[in-house]
Amino acid sequence: MSFLDWKSRFFSKFNRRDFRTSQLSSLIISSIFLFLGTTGGVVQVKTAQKSGFTLQLLHTSDQEAGVPALKDAPNFSAVLNALKNQDVNRDGKPDYPNTLILSSGDAYIPSPFLFASDTAFGGQGRGDILILNALGFDAIAFGNHEFDLGTDVVADLLRAKEDYPGTKFPYLSANLDFTTDKHLAKLVTADGQEASKIPNKIARSTIITVNGEKIAVVGATTPTLRTISSPGGVTVLPKKFNNRDAADIAALAAEIQTSVDTLLTKNPEINKVILLTHMQQIAIEQKLAQLLKGVDIIVAGGSNTLLADKTDRLRVGDKSAGAYPIIKKAADGNPIAVVNTDGNYRYVGRLVVNFDAKGVIIPKSIDPKISGAYATDSQGVVAVGGKPDAKIVAITEALKKVIIAQDGQIFGKTNVFLNGWRGDVRTQETNFGNLTAEANLAIAKRYDPKTVISIKNGGGIRENIGIYTFPPGSTRSQDVIKLPPQANPVAGKKEKEISQLDIANALRFNNGLTLVTLNAKELIAVIEHSVAAIAPGATPGSFPQVAGLAFSFDPDLPAGKRVKSLAIKDGKGKIIDVVVKNAELVGDSNRIFRAVTLNFLANGGDGYPFPKTERVDLTSKNAKRTGSATFAADGSEQDALAEYLAANFKQIPFAQEDVPPTEDTRIQNLKLRKDVVF
């Protein structure tokens, strides 16, 4: 065993979450090291350093700051900086001087947090970027949410201005061509440059030199970008992509490989490559890992997959979704590590790994007591002896003042927790999904009384309305206590009240509503599509939340042939039309139904096959603001929910408890319950 290996194992015996040792322990340890240094230990250290390289990768993805980030972003900085500057033996030098800080995308998202920057910093999203700059990111890959507000907003956030520095790091993606977009073309720069020399720029790849060692970093973005966001004129490659098609995965791998090979050919001295991927499902990143050559580490993104090991203390109620890291065999026969953590500034991912002289990672060098997921809750901050960055505290405090003002605008009440959990709204019916779908239907009926159906995507719900907590001493997810919204005395908000902030934070995209006409055959196609992506471990944003109908489906059947029963129902649950029974269309396939959906879906978002027939958009840029709620345009999703709450739940609280999928009635998963649509 080398001296470095012995030292690493020695220190791993200490609590990895507490880097402090007693003065006596420090003296003893230092004496041991001094002794070893005079008897050959120093020679071993130099030999190990010459023959290999130790990298500390601090990483995250899906920062997507919402209201919780007011606390979690400063905490994230405390944990990140503590790990970066860790000095266990107190020799005045970081334990891991070769450190990179990287993110695989979705660094911001439309939310009250993002929009508050307009007031606080003179432009929406600027607070998010200022936080990323303060955290010291070396590079970030493009996710899908970067494009949610259009490429003009992306350009505005990346560019430096007189009163705003823009991104002090490059944004990366190897399979997106930005030269075809009028807003972003001017920000594109040559690939393979030093990251520190190309802030505010876009490239396929970059090089980061760490203490003389050059490391290549390449980005990649989900090819489904055009169906789940608004990338404008950006060319997305491969142009056709089905994540269940092995040929499409291979085509994506080929796009990435081209950038990797080009970079390594131009820089033959580089033998370490990190790939930042934002693929939405970690299963795709695992498939890519086995198809690529010359890549050592993949930082996954978009799936919020919390990889962790048994030594990692997770936030209360969280569960590990797999080992940290996932080790695969790459196409060149070398090991490749796939890492990911949960997003929203909830965890810092840490991978400390040795490379051999050829630049190949050594999986056995990864100590689970050192590498893994570090929680950024209060306990996590204390455990590492961290202190929030003063700049980030100042940024979040400025945003907080703007956001608190929204929490005093009340529109309704609820006696129950409104379930907006990502893992639930994307896989099953929830009470919040029902509520917002009902609100959309109610508003649509004002425009067209013949509207009978409301269909939206679960991916458009970004947060719960309410709080979750646990009994003292419990960390088991089954012990979770879900409660209605808390009071906010500073804003004048009482317990159980639903505010503008609650609504805006939960429905962050605030899509406009659109009326469409579907015949029976088209309705079936839409519902089939809504459950087509359901698979073990998947959380597809296309999964529906509905009102005015009920249906059952069998997820074990092939996509496109899963719907067993489908009925149109009135507000009291009475069946007014049977569309599918025993997996067969009932009646005239050309009979029509008026439906309301989100304009995002009506435009083909999430791949939805809505027809263009008799389409009416209920909102526009110059839409009026009338009624009880004027913070959002008439005909928008936030306005619909606010008006619906004010009309129905201002005095009598909403009381529909959320139930497990075994009791769902609007969306019945036949793998979990019997069919009772009829």
PDB file of N, CA and C in Angstrom, residues 421-482:
ATOM      1  N   TRP A 421     -45.283  16.734  -5.752  1.00  0.00           N
ATOM      2  CA  TRP A 421     -44.000  16.024  -5.820  1.00  0.00           C
ATOM      3  C   TRP A 421     -43.705  15.595  -7.248  1.00  0.00           C
ATOM      4  N   ARG A 422     -42.477  15.823  -7.688  1.00  0.00           N
ATOM      5  CA  ARG A 422     -42.057  15.422  -9.036  1.00  0.00           C
ATOM      6  C   ARG A 422     -42.343  13.946  -9.303  1.00  0.00           C
ATOM      7  N   GLY A 423     -41.965  13.097  -8.364  1.00  0.00           N
ATOM      8  CA  GLY A 423     -42.142  11.662  -8.557  1.00  0.00           C
ATOM      9  C   GLY A 423     -43.583  11.219  -8.572  1.00  0.00           C
ATOM     10  N   ASP A 424     -44.512  12.049  -8.077  1.00  0.00           N
ATOM     11  CA  ASP A 424     -45.933  11.698  -8.057  1.00  0.00           C
ATOM     12  C   ASP A 424     -46.692  12.290  -9.239  1.00  0.00           C
ATOM     13  N   VAL A 425     -46.535  13.600  -9.487  1.00  0.00           N
ATOM     14  CA  VAL A 425     -47.308  14.226 -10.572  1.00  0.00           C
ATOM     15  C   VAL A 425     -46.888  13.702 -11.940  1.00  0.00           C
ATOM     16  N   ARG A 426     -45.732  13.049 -12.015  1.00  0.00           N
ATOM     17  CA  ARG A 426     -45.261  12.496 -13.288  1.00  0.00           C
ATOM     18  C   ARG A 426     -45.535  11.007 -13.415  1.00  0.00           C
ATOM     19  N   THR A 427     -46.208  10.427 -12.424  1.00  0.00           N
ATOM     20  CA  THR A 427     -46.475   8.977 -12.479  1.00  0.00           C
ATOM     21  C   THR A 427     -47.883   8.595 -12.052  1.00  0.00           C
ATOM     22  N   GLN A 428     -48.625   9.520 -11.424  1.00  0.00           N
ATOM     23  CA  GLN A 428     -49.943   9.178 -10.910  1.00  0.00           C
ATOM     24  C   GLN A 428     -50.806  10.429 -10.750  1.00  0.00           C
ATOM     25  N   GLU A 429     -52.074  10.234 -10.548  1.00  0.00           N
ATOM     26  CA  GLU A 429     -52.997  11.326 -10.251  1.00  0.00           C
ATOM     27  C   GLU A 429     -52.685  11.879  -8.866  1.00  0.00           C
ATOM     28  N   THR A 430     -52.741  13.206  -8.700  1.00  0.00           N
ATOM     29  CA  THR A 430     -52.586  13.795  -7.370  1.00  0.00           C
ATOM     30  C   THR A 430     -53.695  14.809  -7.123  1.00  0.00           C
ATOM     31  N   ASN A 431     -53.896  15.156  -5.860  1.00  0.00           N
ATOM     32  CA  ASN A 431     -54.962  16.115  -5.557  1.00  0.00           C
ATOM     33  C   ASN A 431     -54.648  17.498  -6.114  1.00  0.00           C
ATOM     34  N   PHE A 432     -53.376  17.875  -6.156  1.00  0.00           N
ATOM     35  CA  PHE A 432     -53.039  19.167  -6.743  1.00  0.00           C
ATOM     36  C   PHE A 432     -53.198  19.134  -8.260  1.00  0.00           C
ATOM     37  N   GLY A 433     -52.813  17.999  -8.861  1.00  0.00           N
ATOM     38  CA  GLY A 433     -53.026  17.847 -10.300  1.00  0.00           C
ATOM     39  C   GLY A 433     -54.499  17.991 -10.645  1.00  0.00           C
ATOM     40  N   ASN A 434     -55.367  17.370  -9.841  1.00  0.00           N
ATOM     41  CA  ASN A 434     -56.811  17.483 -10.060  1.00  0.00           C
ATOM     42  C   ASN A 434     -57.281  18.929  -9.912  1.00  0.00           C
ATOM     43  N   LEU A 435     -56.776  19.602  -8.868  1.00  0.00           N
ATOM     44  CA  LEU A 435     -57.225  20.965  -8.588  1.00  0.00           C
ATOM     45  C   LEU A 435     -56.870  21.910  -9.726  1.00  0.00           C
ATOM     46  N   THR A 436     -55.636  21.865 -10.195  1.00  0.00           N
ATOM     47  CA  THR A 436     -55.238  22.800 -11.240  1.00  0.00           C
ATOM     48  C   THR A 436     -55.877  22.460 -12.583  1.00  0.00           C
ATOM     49  N   ALA A 437     -56.108  21.169 -12.840  1.00  0.00           N
ATOM     50  CA  ALA A 437     -56.817  20.780 -14.065  1.00  0.00           C
ATOM     51  C   ALA A 437     -58.269  21.253 -14.011  1.00  0.00           C
ATOM     52  N   GLU A 438     -58.897  21.143 -12.837  1.00  0.00           N
ATOM     53  CA  GLU A 438     -60.268  21.634 -12.658  1.00  0.00           C
ATOM     54  C   GLU A 438     -60.334  23.146 -12.848  1.00  0.00           C
ATOM     55  N   ALA A 439     -59.332  23.856 -12.335  1.00  0.00           N
ATOM     56  CA  ALA A 439     -59.297  25.313 -12.480  1.00  0.00           C
ATOM     57  C   ALA A 439     -59.215  25.703 -13.947  1.00  0.00           C
ATOM     58  N   ASN A 440     -58.369  24.995 -14.697  1.00  0.00           N
ATOM     59  CA  ASN A 440     -58.257  25.283 -16.129  1.00  0.00           C
ATOM     60  C   ASN A 440     -59.579  25.040 -16.851  1.00  0.00           C
ATOM     61  N   LEU A 441     -60.263  23.960 -16.467  1.00  0.00           N
ATOM     62  CA  LEU A 441     -61.552  23.640 -17.092  1.00  0.00           C
ATOM     63  C   LEU A 441     -62.594  24.700 -16.773  1.00  0.00           C
ATOM     64  N   ALA A 442     -62.627  25.155 -15.525  1.00  0.00           N
ATOM     65  CA  ALA A 442     -63.610  26.162 -15.116  1.00  0.00           C
ATOM     66  C   ALA A 442     -63.421  27.467 -15.886  1.00  0.00           C
ATOM     67  N   ILE A 443     -62.167  27.895 -16.038  1.00  0.00           N
ATOM     68  CA  ILE A 443     -61.898  29.130 -16.778  1.00  0.00           C
ATOM     69  C   ILE A 443     -62.229  28.944 -18.250  1.00  0.00           C
ATOM     70  N   ALA A 444     -61.907  27.781 -18.799  1.00  0.00           N
ATOM     71  CA  ALA A 444     -62.181  27.514 -20.217  1.00  0.00           C
ATOM     72  C   ALA A 444     -63.675  27.573 -20.518  1.00  0.00           C
ATOM     73  N   LYS A 445     -64.487  27.099 -19.570  1.00  0.00           N
ATOM     74  CA  LYS A 445     -65.937  27.112 -19.774  1.00  0.00           C
ATOM     75  C   LYS A 445     -66.483  28.541 -19.881  1.00  0.00           C
ATOM     76  N   ARG A 446     -65.781  29.512 -19.286  1.00  0.00           N
ATOM     77  CA  ARG A 446     -66.209  30.905 -19.415  1.00  0.00           C
ATOM     78  C   ARG A 446     -66.064  31.381 -20.855  1.00  0.00           C
ATOM     79  N   TYR A 447     -65.026  30.864 -21.509  1.00  0.00           N
ATOM     80  CA  TYR A 447     -64.785  31.235 -22.908  1.00  0.00           C
ATOM     81  C   TYR A 447     -65.659  30.414 -23.853  1.00  0.00           C
ATOM     82  N   ASP A 448     -65.816  29.127 -23.548  1.00  0.00           N
ATOM     83  CA  ASP A 448     -66.615  28.224 -24.381  1.00  0.00           C
ATOM     84  C   ASP A 448     -67.304  27.207 -23.474  1.00  0.00           C
ATOM     85  N   PRO A 449     -68.610  27.395 -23.220  1.00  0.00           N
ATOM     86  CA  PRO A 449     -69.353  26.503 -22.312  1.00  0.00           C
ATOM     87  C   PRO A 449     -69.363  25.042 -22.751  1.00  0.00           C
ATOM     88  N   LYS A 450     -69.005  24.773 -24.004  1.00  0.00           N
ATOM     89  CA  LYS A 450     -69.010  23.395 -24.494  1.00  0.00           C
ATOM     90  C   LYS A 450     -67.749  22.629 -24.098  1.00  0.00           C
ATOM     91  N   THR A 451     -66.807  23.292 -23.472  1.00  0.00           N
ATOM     92  CA  THR A 451     -65.568  22.626 -23.055  1.00  0.00           C
ATOM     93  C   THR A 451     -65.867  21.599 -21.966  1.00  0.00           C
ATOM     94  N   VAL A 452     -65.429  20.361 -22.169  1.00  0.00           N
ATOM     95  CA  VAL A 452     -65.738  19.281 -21.211  1.00  0.00           C
ATOM     96  C   VAL A 452     -64.499  18.575 -20.664  1.00  0.00           C
ATOM     97  N   ILE A 453     -63.333  18.810 -21.270  1.00  0.00           N
ATOM     98  CA  ILE A 453     -62.120  18.075 -20.899  1.00  0.00           C
ATOM     99  C   ILE A 453     -60.985  19.047 -20.601  1.00  0.00           C
ATOM    100  N   SER A 454     -60.182  18.722 -19.598  1.00  0.00           N
ATOM    101  CA  SER A 454     -58.962  19.468 -19.288  1.00  0.00           C
ATOM    102  C   SER A 454     -57.805  18.478 -19.188  1.00  0.00           C
ATOM    103  N   ILE A 455     -56.733  18.744 -19.960  1.00  0.00           N
ATOM    104  CA  ILE A 455     -55.554  17.876 -19.957  1.00  0.00           C
ATOM    105  C   ILE A 455     -54.308  18.749 -19.835  1.00  0.00           C
ATOM    106  N   LYS A 456     -53.479  18.468 -18.861  1.00  0.00           N
ATOM    107  CA  LYS A 456     -52.212  19.170 -18.707  1.00  0.00           C
ATOM    108  C   LYS A 456     -51.117  18.153 -18.398  1.00  0.00           C
ATOM    109  N   ASN A 457     -49.878  18.570 -18.429  1.00  0.00           N
ATOM    110  CA  ASN A 457     -48.777  17.643 -18.146  1.00  0.00           C
ATOM    111  C   ASN A 457     -48.295  17.793 -16.711  1.00  0.00           C
ATOM    112  N   GLY A 458     -47.989  16.674 -16.090  1.00  0.00           N
ATOM    113  CA  GLY A 458     -47.481  16.699 -14.725  1.00  0.00           C
ATOM    114  C   GLY A 458     -46.160  17.437 -14.615  1.00  0.00           C
ATOM    115  N   GLY A 459     -45.380  17.467 -15.699  1.00  0.00           N
ATOM    116  CA  GLY A 459     -44.103  18.154 -15.681  1.00  0.00           C
ATOM    117  C   GLY A 459     -44.223  19.654 -15.497  1.00  0.00           C
ATOM    118  N   GLY A 460     -45.437  20.192 -15.716  1.00  0.00           N
ATOM    119  CA  GLY A 460     -45.663  21.619 -15.520  1.00  0.00           C
ATOM    120  C   GLY A 460     -45.890  21.998 -14.074  1.00  0.00           C
ATOM    121  N   ILE A 461     -46.039  21.001 -13.210  1.00  0.00           N
ATOM    122  CA  ILE A 461     -46.198  21.249 -11.771  1.00  0.00           C
ATOM    123  C   ILE A 461     -44.822  21.106 -11.132  1.00  0.00           C
ATOM    124  N   ARG A 462     -44.347  22.165 -10.501  1.00  0.00           N
ATOM    125  CA  ARG A 462     -42.965  22.187 -10.043  1.00  0.00           C
ATOM    126  C   ARG A 462     -42.802  22.144  -8.527  1.00  0.00           C
ATOM    127  N   GLU A 463     -43.902  22.213  -7.782  1.00  0.00           N
ATOM    128  CA  GLU A 463     -43.759  22.267  -6.325  1.00  0.00           C
ATOM    129  C   GLU A 463     -45.079  21.912  -5.656  1.00  0.00           C
ATOM    130  N   ASN A 464     -44.993  21.482  -4.413  1.00  0.00           N
ATOM    131  CA  ASN A 464     -46.179  21.281  -3.582  1.00  0.00           C
ATOM    132  C   ASN A 464     -46.728  22.634  -3.136  1.00  0.00           C
ATOM    133  N   ILE A 465     -47.956  22.627  -2.672  1.00  0.00           N
ATOM    134  CA  ILE A 465     -48.464  23.759  -1.895  1.00  0.00           C
ATOM    135  C   ILE A 465     -48.751  23.194  -0.508  1.00  0.00           C
ATOM    136  N   GLY A 466     -47.907  23.546   0.430  1.00  0.00           N
ATOM    137  CA  GLY A 466     -47.964  22.960   1.767  1.00  0.00           C
ATOM    138  C   GLY A 466     -46.560  22.619   2.219  1.00  0.00           C
ATOM    139  N   ILE A 467     -46.451  22.008   3.374  1.00  0.00           N
ATOM    140  CA  ILE A 467     -45.142  21.649   3.916  1.00  0.00           C
ATOM    141  C   ILE A 467     -45.131  20.177   4.312  1.00  0.00           C
ATOM    142  N   TYR A 468     -43.945  19.614   4.397  1.00  0.00           N
ATOM    143  CA  TYR A 468     -43.803  18.245   4.890  1.00  0.00           C
ATOM    144  C   TYR A 468     -42.786  18.260   6.023  1.00  0.00           C
ATOM    145  N   THR A 469     -43.049  17.475   7.028  1.00  0.00           N
ATOM    146  CA  THR A 469     -42.150  17.408   8.177  1.00  0.00           C
ATOM    147  C   THR A 469     -42.160  15.985   8.711  1.00  0.00           C
ATOM    148  N   PHE A 470     -41.409  15.739   9.764  1.00  0.00           N
ATOM    149  CA  PHE A 470     -41.289  14.402  10.324  1.00  0.00           C
ATOM    150  C   PHE A 470     -41.332  14.462  11.844  1.00  0.00           C
ATOM    151  N   PRO A 471     -41.793  13.382  12.473  1.00  0.00           N
ATOM    152  CA  PRO A 471     -41.780  13.345  13.937  1.00  0.00           C
ATOM    153  C   PRO A 471     -40.343  13.474  14.439  1.00  0.00           C
ATOM    154  N   PRO A 472     -40.140  14.036  15.607  1.00  0.00           N
ATOM    155  CA  PRO A 472     -38.784  14.181  16.152  1.00  0.00           C
ATOM    156  C   PRO A 472     -38.032  12.849  16.155  1.00  0.00           C
ATOM    157  N   GLY A 473     -36.841  12.867  15.603  1.00  0.00           N
ATOM    158  CA  GLY A 473     -36.002  11.683  15.605  1.00  0.00           C
ATOM    159  C   GLY A 473     -36.205  10.746  14.441  1.00  0.00           C
ATOM    160  N   SER A 474     -37.256  10.951  13.637  1.00  0.00           N
ATOM    161  CA  SER A 474     -37.530  10.037  12.529  1.00  0.00           C
ATOM    162  C   SER A 474     -36.907  10.553  11.243  1.00  0.00           C
ATOM    163  N   THR A 475     -36.384   9.634  10.446  1.00  0.00           N
ATOM    164  CA  THR A 475     -35.882   9.978   9.110  1.00  0.00           C
ATOM    165  C   THR A 475     -36.507   9.062   8.055  1.00  0.00           C
ATOM    166  N   ARG A 476     -37.515   8.289   8.446  1.00  0.00           N
ATOM    167  CA  ARG A 476     -38.122   7.339   7.516  1.00  0.00           C
ATOM    168  C   ARG A 476     -39.162   8.040   6.655  1.00  0.00           C
ATOM    169  N   SER A 477     -39.119   7.792   5.346  1.00  0.00           N
ATOM    170  CA  SER A 477     -40.040   8.463   4.437  1.00  0.00           C
ATOM    171  C   SER A 477     -41.493   8.120   4.755  1.00  0.00           C
ATOM    172  N   GLN A 478     -41.729   6.923   5.287  1.00  0.00           N
ATOM    173  CA  GLN A 478     -43.107   6.528   5.588  1.00  0.00           C
ATOM    174  C   GLN A 478     -43.690   7.281   6.787  1.00  0.00           C
ATOM    175  N   ASP A 479     -42.823   7.997   7.508  1.00  0.00           N
ATOM    176  CA  ASP A 479     -43.298   8.760   8.666  1.00  0.00           C
ATOM    177  C   ASP A 479     -43.606  10.216   8.333  1.00  0.00           C
ATOM    178  N   VAL A 480     -43.483  10.571   7.067  1.00  0.00           N
ATOM    179  CA  VAL A 480     -43.658  11.960   6.676  1.00  0.00           C
ATOM    180  C   VAL A 480     -45.038  12.487   7.083  1.00  0.00           C
ATOM    181  N   ILE A 481     -45.051  13.711   7.542  1.00  0.00           N
ATOM    182  CA  ILE A 481     -46.300  14.396   7.893  1.00  0.00           C
ATOM    183  C   ILE A 481     -46.486  15.538   6.897  1.00  0.00           C
ATOM    184  N   LYS A 482     -47.562  15.475   6.132  1.00  0.00           N
ATOM    185  CA  LYS A 482     -47.828  16.492   5.113  1.00  0.00           C
ATOM    186  C   LYS A 482     -48.907  17.437   5.618  1.00  0.00           C
TER     187      LYS A 482
END
